[in-house]
Coordinates of C-alpha atoms and ligand atoms in Angstrom, one line a residue:
M1 CA 0.0 0.0 0.0
A2 CA 1.1 3.5 0.6
D3 CA 4.8 3.8 1.5
G4 CA 4.4 7.4 2.4
N5 CA 7.1 8.7 0.2
P6 CA 6.8 8.4 -3.6
H7 CA 10.4 9.6 -4.0
L8 CA 11.7 6.3 -2.7
H9 CA 10.7 4.6 -5.9
D10 CA 13.3 6.6 -7.9
Q11 CA 16.8 5.4 -7.2
S12 CA 18.5 7.4 -9.9
D13 CA 17.3 10.9 -9.0
P14 CA 15.4 11.2 -5.8
I15 CA 14.4 14.9 -6.3
D16 CA 13.1 14.5 -9.8
E17 CA 9.5 14.3 -8.9
Q18 CA 8.3 14.3 -12.6
H19 CA 10.3 11.1 -13.2
V20 CA 8.5 9.5 -10.3
R21 CA 5.1 10.5 -11.6
G22 CA 5.9 9.4 -15.1
K23 CA 5.9 11.7 -18.1
F24 CA 5.0 11.7 -21.8
A25 CA 8.2 11.2 -23.6
S26 CA 7.4 13.4 -26.6
R27 CA 5.2 16.3 -27.7
L28 CA 3.7 14.0 -30.4
G29 CA 3.0 11.3 -27.8
F30 CA 1.1 13.8 -25.6
M31 CA -0.8 15.1 -28.6
L32 CA -1.8 11.6 -29.7
A33 CA -2.9 10.7 -26.2
A34 CA -5.0 13.8 -26.0
V35 CA -6.5 13.1 -29.4
G36 CA -7.1 9.5 -28.3
S37 CA -8.9 10.8 -25.3
A38 CA -11.0 13.2 -27.3
V39 CA -11.9 10.8 -30.1
G40 CA -14.2 8.2 -28.7
L41 CA -17.8 7.1 -28.4
G42 CA -18.7 10.8 -28.2
N43 CA -17.6 11.1 -31.9
I44 CA -18.7 7.8 -33.4
W45 CA -21.7 6.8 -31.3
K46 CA -23.1 10.0 -29.7
F47 CA -22.4 12.6 -32.3
P48 CA -24.1 10.7 -35.2
Y49 CA -27.2 9.7 -33.2
I50 CA -27.6 13.1 -31.4
T51 CA -27.2 14.8 -34.8
G52 CA -29.8 12.4 -36.2
E53 CA -32.3 13.1 -33.4
N54 CA -31.8 16.8 -33.7
G55 CA -32.4 17.0 -37.4
G56 CA -28.9 17.1 -38.9
A57 CA -27.0 20.1 -40.3
A58 CA -28.5 22.8 -38.1
F59 CA -27.5 20.9 -35.0
I60 CA -24.0 20.4 -36.4
L61 CA -23.6 24.2 -36.8
I62 CA -24.5 24.9 -33.1
Y63 CA -22.2 22.0 -32.1
L64 CA -19.3 23.5 -34.0
A65 CA -19.9 26.9 -32.4
C66 CA -19.9 25.3 -29.0
I67 CA -16.6 23.6 -29.7
A68 CA -15.0 26.8 -30.9
V69 CA -16.3 29.3 -28.3
V70 CA -16.9 27.2 -25.3
A71 CA -15.2 23.8 -25.3
L72 CA -11.9 24.7 -26.9
P73 CA -11.1 27.6 -24.6
A74 CA -12.1 25.4 -21.6
L75 CA -9.8 22.6 -22.8
L76 CA -6.9 25.1 -22.8
V77 CA -7.8 26.2 -19.3
E78 CA -7.6 22.6 -18.2
F79 CA -4.3 22.0 -20.0
S80 CA -2.7 25.1 -18.4
L81 CA -3.9 24.3 -14.9
G82 CA -2.8 20.7 -15.2
R83 CA 0.7 21.4 -16.4
H84 CA 1.1 24.2 -13.8
G85 CA 0.0 21.9 -11.0
Q86 CA 2.0 18.8 -12.0
T87 CA -0.3 16.8 -9.8
S88 CA -3.9 15.4 -9.7
A89 CA -6.8 17.7 -10.6
I90 CA -7.8 18.1 -6.9
G91 CA -4.1 18.7 -5.9
T92 CA -3.8 21.3 -8.6
Y93 CA -6.6 23.4 -7.3
R94 CA -5.2 23.0 -3.8
K95 CA -1.7 24.0 -4.9
I96 CA -2.7 27.2 -6.8
A97 CA -5.3 28.3 -4.2
P98 CA -4.5 26.7 -0.9
G99 CA -7.1 26.9 1.8
T100 CA -10.0 27.6 -0.6
P101 CA -12.8 25.3 -1.6
W102 CA -11.9 25.3 -5.3
W103 CA -10.5 21.7 -4.9
L104 CA -14.2 20.6 -4.8
N105 CA -14.2 21.3 -8.6
G106 CA -11.4 18.7 -8.9
L107 CA -13.4 16.3 -6.7
M108 CA -16.4 16.7 -8.9
G109 CA -14.2 15.8 -11.9
V110 CA -12.9 12.6 -10.2
L111 CA -16.5 11.6 -9.5
A112 CA -17.6 12.4 -13.0
G113 CA -14.8 10.1 -14.2
F114 CA -16.3 7.3 -12.1
I115 CA -19.8 7.9 -13.5
I116 CA -18.8 8.4 -17.1
L117 CA -16.7 5.3 -17.2
S118 CA -19.3 3.1 -15.6
F119 CA -21.7 3.6 -18.5
Y120 CA -19.1 4.2 -21.1
S121 CA -17.5 0.8 -20.5
A122 CA -21.0 -0.8 -20.9
V123 CA -21.3 0.7 -24.4
A124 CA -17.7 -0.2 -25.2
G125 CA -18.7 -3.8 -24.2
W126 CA -21.5 -3.8 -26.7
V127 CA -19.1 -2.6 -29.4
L128 CA -16.8 -5.4 -28.6
K129 CA -19.7 -7.9 -28.8
Y130 CA -20.7 -6.5 -32.2
M131 CA -17.2 -6.8 -33.5
I132 CA -17.1 -10.5 -32.4
V133 CA -20.5 -11.2 -33.9
G134 CA -19.0 -10.0 -37.2
I135 CA -15.9 -12.2 -36.9
V136 CA -17.8 -15.3 -35.8
D137 CA -21.2 -15.2 -37.6
G138 CA -21.3 -12.1 -39.8
Y139 CA -24.3 -9.7 -39.8
G140 CA -26.5 -11.8 -42.1
T141 CA -29.2 -12.3 -39.6
Y142 CA -29.5 -8.5 -38.8
T143 CA -32.4 -7.8 -41.1
K144 CA -34.8 -4.9 -40.8
E145 CA -37.2 -7.0 -38.8
A146 CA -34.6 -8.8 -36.5
S147 CA -31.8 -6.2 -35.9
G148 CA -33.7 -4.1 -33.3
S149 CA -34.9 -7.1 -31.3
T150 CA -31.5 -8.9 -31.5
F151 CA -29.9 -5.8 -30.0
G152 CA -32.7 -5.3 -27.5
A153 CA -32.5 -8.9 -26.4
F154 CA -28.7 -8.7 -26.0
I155 CA -28.5 -5.5 -23.9
V156 CA -31.1 -6.7 -21.4
Q157 CA -29.4 -10.0 -20.7
P158 CA -28.2 -10.1 -17.1
V159 CA -24.7 -11.6 -17.7
A160 CA -23.3 -11.4 -21.2
P161 CA -23.2 -7.5 -21.5
I162 CA -21.4 -7.4 -18.1
V163 CA -18.8 -9.9 -19.2
Y164 CA -18.1 -7.7 -22.3
Q165 CA -18.0 -4.6 -20.0
F166 CA -15.6 -6.4 -17.8
I167 CA -13.2 -7.1 -20.7
A168 CA -13.4 -3.4 -21.7
M169 CA -12.5 -2.4 -18.2
L170 CA -9.7 -4.9 -18.0
L171 CA -8.0 -3.8 -21.2
T172 CA -8.3 -0.2 -19.9
S173 CA -6.8 -1.1 -16.6
V174 CA -3.9 -3.0 -18.2
I175 CA -2.9 0.1 -20.2
I176 CA -3.2 2.4 -17.2
Y177 CA -1.2 -0.2 -15.1
A178 CA 1.7 0.1 -17.5
G179 CA 2.1 3.8 -16.8
I180 CA 2.1 7.1 -18.7
E181 CA 4.8 6.5 -21.3
K182 CA 4.8 2.7 -21.6
G183 CA 1.0 2.4 -21.3
I184 CA -0.9 5.4 -22.4
E185 CA 1.6 7.0 -24.8
R186 CA 2.5 3.8 -26.5
A187 CA -1.1 2.6 -26.9
S188 CA -2.1 6.0 -28.3
K189 CA 0.8 6.1 -30.8
Y190 CA -0.3 2.8 -32.4
L191 CA -4.1 3.0 -32.0
V192 CA -4.8 6.6 -33.0
P193 CA -3.2 6.5 -36.5
L194 CA -4.8 3.1 -37.0
L195 CA -8.1 4.6 -36.2
G196 CA -7.6 7.4 -38.8
V197 CA -6.8 4.8 -41.5
I198 CA -9.9 2.7 -40.8
L199 CA -12.2 5.7 -40.6
I200 CA -11.0 7.0 -44.0
L201 CA -11.6 3.6 -45.6
L202 CA -15.1 3.5 -44.2
V203 CA -15.9 7.0 -45.4
V204 CA -14.9 6.0 -48.9
R205 CA -17.1 3.0 -48.8
S206 CA -20.1 4.9 -47.5
V207 CA -20.0 7.8 -50.0
T208 CA -19.5 5.6 -53.0
L209 CA -22.8 3.8 -52.3
P210 CA -25.6 4.6 -54.7
G211 CA -28.0 7.0 -53.1
A212 CA -25.4 8.4 -50.7
E213 CA -26.2 12.1 -51.6
A214 CA -29.3 12.2 -49.3
G215 CA -27.1 11.4 -46.4
L216 CA -24.7 14.2 -47.2
A217 CA -27.6 16.6 -47.6
F218 CA -28.9 15.6 -44.2
M219 CA -25.5 16.5 -42.7
F220 CA -24.8 19.7 -44.6
K221 CA -28.1 21.4 -45.4
P222 CA -29.4 23.0 -42.2
D223 CA -33.1 23.1 -41.3
F224 CA -33.4 25.2 -38.2
S225 CA -37.0 24.2 -37.5
K226 CA -35.7 20.8 -36.4
L227 CA -34.0 22.2 -33.3
N228 CA -35.8 22.1 -30.0
A229 CA -35.3 23.6 -26.5
T230 CA -32.8 21.0 -25.4
S231 CA -30.8 21.0 -28.7
F232 CA -28.5 23.7 -27.3
L233 CA -27.9 21.9 -24.1
N234 CA -27.2 18.7 -26.0
A235 CA -24.8 20.6 -28.3
V236 CA -22.8 22.1 -25.4
G237 CA -22.8 18.9 -23.4
L238 CA -21.6 16.9 -26.4
A239 CA -19.0 19.5 -27.1
F240 CA -17.5 19.1 -23.7
F241 CA -17.9 15.4 -23.7
T242 CA -16.2 15.0 -27.0
L243 CA -13.2 17.2 -26.1
S244 CA -13.0 15.4 -22.8
V245 CA -13.4 18.7 -21.0
G246 CA -14.9 19.4 -17.5
M247 CA -13.8 16.4 -15.5
G248 CA -10.1 16.9 -15.3
A249 CA -9.1 14.2 -17.8
M250 CA -7.2 16.7 -20.0
M251 CA -5.9 18.4 -16.8
T252 CA -4.4 15.2 -15.6
Y253 CA -2.8 14.3 -19.0
A254 CA -1.3 17.8 -19.1
S255 CA 0.2 17.3 -15.7
Y256 CA 2.5 14.7 -17.3
V257 CA 3.8 17.1 -20.0
G258 CA 7.1 18.9 -20.2
K259 CA 7.3 22.7 -20.1
E260 CA 8.6 22.9 -23.7
V261 CA 5.2 22.1 -25.2
H262 CA 3.0 24.9 -26.5
L263 CA -0.3 23.9 -25.0
G264 CA -2.3 26.3 -27.2
K265 CA -1.1 24.5 -30.3
T266 CA -1.8 21.1 -28.9
A267 CA -5.3 22.1 -27.9
L268 CA -6.1 23.5 -31.3
Q269 CA -4.8 20.3 -33.0
V270 CA -6.9 18.1 -30.6
A271 CA -10.0 20.2 -31.4
V272 CA -9.4 20.0 -35.2
F273 CA -8.8 16.2 -35.2
D274 CA -11.7 15.6 -32.9
T275 CA -14.1 17.6 -34.9
G276 CA -12.8 16.0 -38.1
V277 CA -13.4 12.6 -36.7
A278 CA -16.9 13.4 -35.7
I279 CA -17.8 14.8 -39.1
L280 CA -16.1 11.9 -40.9
S281 CA -18.0 9.5 -38.7
G282 CA -21.2 11.2 -39.8
I283 CA -20.1 10.9 -43.4
A284 CA -19.3 7.2 -42.8
I285 CA -22.8 6.6 -41.3
F286 CA -25.5 8.9 -42.8
P287 CA -24.9 8.3 -46.5
A288 CA -25.1 4.5 -45.8
V289 CA -28.2 5.0 -43.7
F290 CA -30.0 7.0 -46.4
A291 CA -28.7 4.7 -49.2
F292 CA -30.5 1.8 -47.5
D293 CA -33.5 3.8 -46.7
L294 CA -33.2 3.6 -42.9
E295 CA -34.0 6.1 -40.2
P296 CA -31.3 8.6 -39.1
S297 CA -33.1 9.4 -35.9
S298 CA -33.1 6.0 -34.3
G299 CA -31.2 7.3 -31.2
P300 CA -28.6 5.4 -29.2
G301 CA -29.3 2.2 -31.2
L302 CA -28.2 3.9 -34.5
I303 CA -24.8 2.1 -34.7
F304 CA -26.1 -1.1 -33.1
I305 CA -29.4 -1.6 -34.8
T306 CA -29.3 0.5 -38.0
L307 CA -25.8 -0.1 -39.2
P308 CA -25.7 -4.0 -38.9
Q309 CA -28.7 -4.0 -41.3
I310 CA -26.5 -2.1 -43.7
F311 CA -23.5 -4.5 -43.2
A312 CA -25.9 -7.3 -43.9
Q313 CA -26.8 -5.9 -47.3
M314 CA -23.8 -4.1 -48.7
P315 CA -21.0 -5.6 -50.7
M316 CA -18.1 -6.5 -48.4
G317 CA -20.5 -5.7 -45.5
R318 CA -19.0 -8.2 -43.1
L319 CA -15.5 -6.9 -43.4
V320 CA -16.7 -3.3 -43.2
G321 CA -18.8 -4.1 -40.1
I322 CA -15.9 -5.7 -38.3
A323 CA -13.6 -2.8 -39.3
F324 CA -16.3 -0.3 -38.1
F325 CA -16.7 -1.9 -34.7
F326 CA -13.0 -2.4 -34.3
L327 CA -12.6 1.3 -35.0
I328 CA -15.1 2.3 -32.4
F329 CA -13.6 0.0 -29.9
I330 CA -10.1 1.5 -30.3
A331 CA -11.6 5.0 -30.1
A332 CA -13.4 4.0 -26.9
L333 CA -10.4 2.3 -25.3
T334 CA -8.1 5.4 -25.8
S335 CA -10.8 7.5 -24.2
M336 CA -11.5 5.1 -21.3
I337 CA -7.9 5.3 -20.2
S338 CA -8.1 9.0 -20.0
I339 CA -11.3 8.8 -18.0
M340 CA -9.7 6.4 -15.6
E341 CA -6.3 8.1 -15.3
P342 CA -7.6 11.1 -13.2
V343 CA -8.9 8.7 -10.6
V344 CA -5.7 6.8 -10.5
T345 CA -3.5 9.9 -10.5
W346 CA -5.6 11.2 -7.6
L347 CA -5.0 8.0 -5.6
V348 CA -1.3 8.1 -6.4
D349 CA -0.6 11.8 -5.9
D350 CA -3.0 12.7 -3.1
L351 CA -3.3 9.5 -1.2
N352 CA 0.1 8.0 -1.9
V353 CA -1.2 4.7 -3.1
R354 CA 1.1 2.9 -5.4
R355 CA 0.2 3.1 -9.1
H356 CA -0.5 -0.6 -9.5
L357 CA -2.7 -0.9 -6.5
A358 CA -4.4 2.4 -7.4
T359 CA -5.2 1.0 -10.9
A360 CA -6.5 -2.3 -9.6
S361 CA -8.8 -0.7 -7.0
A362 CA -10.1 2.0 -9.3
G363 CA -10.8 -0.6 -11.9
V364 CA -12.7 -2.8 -9.6
A365 CA -14.7 0.1 -8.0
I366 CA -15.6 1.6 -11.4
F367 CA -16.7 -1.8 -12.7
L368 CA -18.9 -2.2 -9.6
V369 CA -20.7 1.0 -10.4
G370 CA -20.9 -0.1 -14.0
V371 CA -22.9 -3.2 -13.2
P372 CA -26.1 -1.5 -12.2
A373 CA -25.6 0.9 -15.1
C374 CA -25.3 -2.0 -17.5
L375 CA -28.4 -3.6 -15.9
S376 CA -30.6 -0.5 -16.4
V377 CA -30.1 0.5 -20.0
D378 CA -33.5 -0.6 -21.2
D379 CA -37.0 -0.7 -19.7
A380 CA -36.8 -4.5 -20.0
S381 CA -33.4 -4.7 -18.2
V382 CA -33.2 -6.3 -14.8
L383 CA -33.1 -2.9 -13.1
G384 CA -34.9 -1.1 -15.9
G385 CA -38.1 -0.6 -14.0
I386 CA -36.5 1.6 -11.5
K387 CA -37.0 5.3 -12.5
I388 CA -35.3 8.1 -10.7
P389 CA -37.1 11.5 -10.7
F390 CA -35.2 14.1 -12.6
F391 CA -36.3 17.7 -13.4
G392 CA -40.0 17.0 -13.7
G393 CA -39.4 13.7 -15.6
S394 CA -37.8 10.5 -14.6
L395 CA -34.8 8.5 -15.9
K396 CA -33.4 5.0 -15.7
F397 CA -30.1 4.7 -13.8
F398 CA -28.1 4.4 -17.0
D399 CA -29.7 7.5 -18.5
L400 CA -29.3 9.3 -15.3
L401 CA -25.6 8.7 -15.2
D402 CA -25.3 9.7 -18.8
T403 CA -27.4 12.9 -18.6
V404 CA -26.1 14.1 -15.2
S405 CA -22.4 13.6 -16.2
Q406 CA -22.6 14.9 -19.8
N407 CA -25.1 17.7 -19.5
F408 CA -24.4 18.9 -16.0
M409 CA -21.2 17.7 -14.4
L410 CA -19.0 18.4 -17.4
P411 CA -20.4 21.9 -18.1
L412 CA -20.3 22.8 -14.4
G413 CA -16.7 21.4 -14.1
A414 CA -15.6 23.5 -17.1
L415 CA -17.5 26.5 -15.7
G416 CA -15.6 26.0 -12.4
A417 CA -12.2 25.9 -14.2
C418 CA -13.0 29.1 -16.1
L419 CA -14.1 30.9 -12.9
F420 CA -11.0 29.6 -11.2
L421 CA -8.9 31.1 -13.9
L422 CA -10.7 34.5 -13.5
L423 CA -10.8 34.6 -9.7
A424 CA -8.0 32.6 -8.3
W425 CA -5.2 32.4 -10.8
K426 CA -3.1 35.2 -12.4
R427 CA -3.5 36.1 -16.0
G428 CA 0.2 36.3 -16.6
A429 CA 0.9 32.9 -15.1
A430 CA -1.8 31.3 -17.1
I431 CA -0.7 32.7 -20.4
A432 CA 3.0 31.8 -19.7
E433 CA 1.9 28.3 -18.9
V434 CA 0.0 27.9 -22.1
A435 CA 2.9 29.3 -24.2
G436 CA 5.5 27.0 -22.5
T437 CA 9.2 27.8 -22.4
G438 CA 9.6 28.5 -26.1
G439 CA 6.3 30.3 -26.8
N440 CA 5.5 33.9 -27.3
T441 CA 3.4 35.2 -24.3
N442 CA 2.5 38.4 -26.2
S443 CA 0.7 36.5 -29.0
G444 CA -2.7 37.9 -29.8
M445 CA -4.2 34.4 -29.9
L446 CA -3.3 33.8 -26.2
Q447 CA -4.8 37.2 -25.2
L448 CA -7.9 36.3 -27.1
W449 CA -8.1 32.9 -25.4
Y450 CA -7.8 34.4 -21.9
W451 CA -10.4 37.0 -22.6
C452 CA -12.7 34.4 -24.0
A453 CA -12.1 31.9 -21.2
V454 CA -13.0 34.4 -18.5
T455 CA -16.0 36.0 -20.3
I456 CA -17.8 34.3 -23.2
T457 CA -17.0 30.8 -22.2
P458 CA -18.4 30.8 -18.7
L459 CA -21.3 33.0 -19.7
G460 CA -22.1 30.7 -22.5
I461 CA -22.0 27.7 -20.3
L462 CA -24.2 29.4 -17.8
A463 CA -26.8 30.5 -20.4
L464 CA -27.0 27.1 -22.0
L465 CA -27.3 25.3 -18.6
V466 CA -30.2 27.6 -17.6
H467 CA -31.8 27.4 -21.0
G468 CA -31.5 23.6 -20.9
V469 CA -33.0 23.3 -17.4
L470 CA -35.9 25.6 -18.2
G471 CA -36.5 23.5 -21.3
M472 CA -36.5 20.3 -19.4
I473 CA -38.9 21.6 -16.7
G474 CA -41.1 23.0 -19.5
K475 CA -41.2 19.6 -21.2
G476 CA -41.7 17.7 -17.9
Ligands
LIG501 N1 -14.0 12.5 -25.3 C1 -14.5 11.1 -25.1 C2 -15.4 10.8 -26.3 O1 -15.7 11.5 -27.1 C3 -15.2 10.9 -23.8 C4 -14.5 11.5 -22.6 C5 -15.2 12.3 -21.8 C6 -13.2 11.2 -22.3 C7 -14.7 12.9 -20.7 C8 -12.6 11.8 -21.2 C9 -13.3 12.7 -20.4 O2 -15.9 9.7 -26.3

């Protein structure tokens, strides 16, 4: 267990704390890990189905605005705080503003990590299952009539989904266990480029299907009448979720980065790649959905119910299906490690638990919360009958975890970080941190970022939260 002094681990240089904590070996490694965190189920599962439910192009426009004005500046706030603190998210708030309650924002992040991973790993498990289905049997039986009921019957099973969820958590824990450089950085360096290649192949396949144009029109021709009161809250929540902002994941990754890295550039690259992957996922999915005359607005089942029907019919569908689910699984895995790392870093840095023990205990604890999540995804699930009251309506446990974390904890966490920047940290220190040792602290872009992060970003978050809550109460 805790040996009280983490420096004892490092025989070569007892005062080099960074070495003891581990560190990304290269700028590229850090960038790929951050892209790996950002690109995940948010891009390939949530973005397409939420876009589908909210009418397509108009929603995409709001989403892009939320990325640029709200989520990207907040990502950079997290990056700068994390590298400045060189410790866990909770520890960073404590270090910069000792004796104040700001650390509670870090604590909310660690809790959000728990919550998000518990349902995220369930969905990652389904992805794994669907990849294996492709390998073992193919998607031939996933016809229009059968696909929905096959998926429905699978997710309500009491054991199988939990086994897949367990495998997903185990793989995540193995990578975390191996450490920052040997685990997270190495995995990201192989998996993220691989993901890019598979995605591009899938896009080519989808847009070359006869009838693909309707899908492209759905994505790129806005119809603003399709938006509703919660569209904006969905857009901002998704923007945070997809950039991994608001729970200290990016803060934690940045705490393992050297001072030479220009955080502003990395944040911009992450946002560009992440948005690119979301759009490309849409292009890989919607043209195929329209080409086969299926429904774009089928909700969370879009990739599990609608797509297998396409794989069952299209030329080379089996291979495409396996590649698709493999792609999503990689994306999910590189995100899961970033959701778990803040919890592990907190145990290691703040509670002096050894990394291996911290990984094992966090993995088990998250899996245990994940079990009831997994058992409440559907009305017909074992725990599906239990409804928890929420803002005038009521939600199943799984949906509650998803909604509370994505639409409330992440925006609030990001709001807290921006307010911290404004009220408890110094402008000069923040800008110098973003620029790194080689960067230009007078750059107009950095001034613009700071200004945005302490004004428009928090105001925007607040407005969207209030708007969303009022909309939900109105609906309820
Ligand atoms: N960004 C990830 C995705 O799009 C999810 C995530 C959320 C990762 C929060 C880390 C923190 O799937």
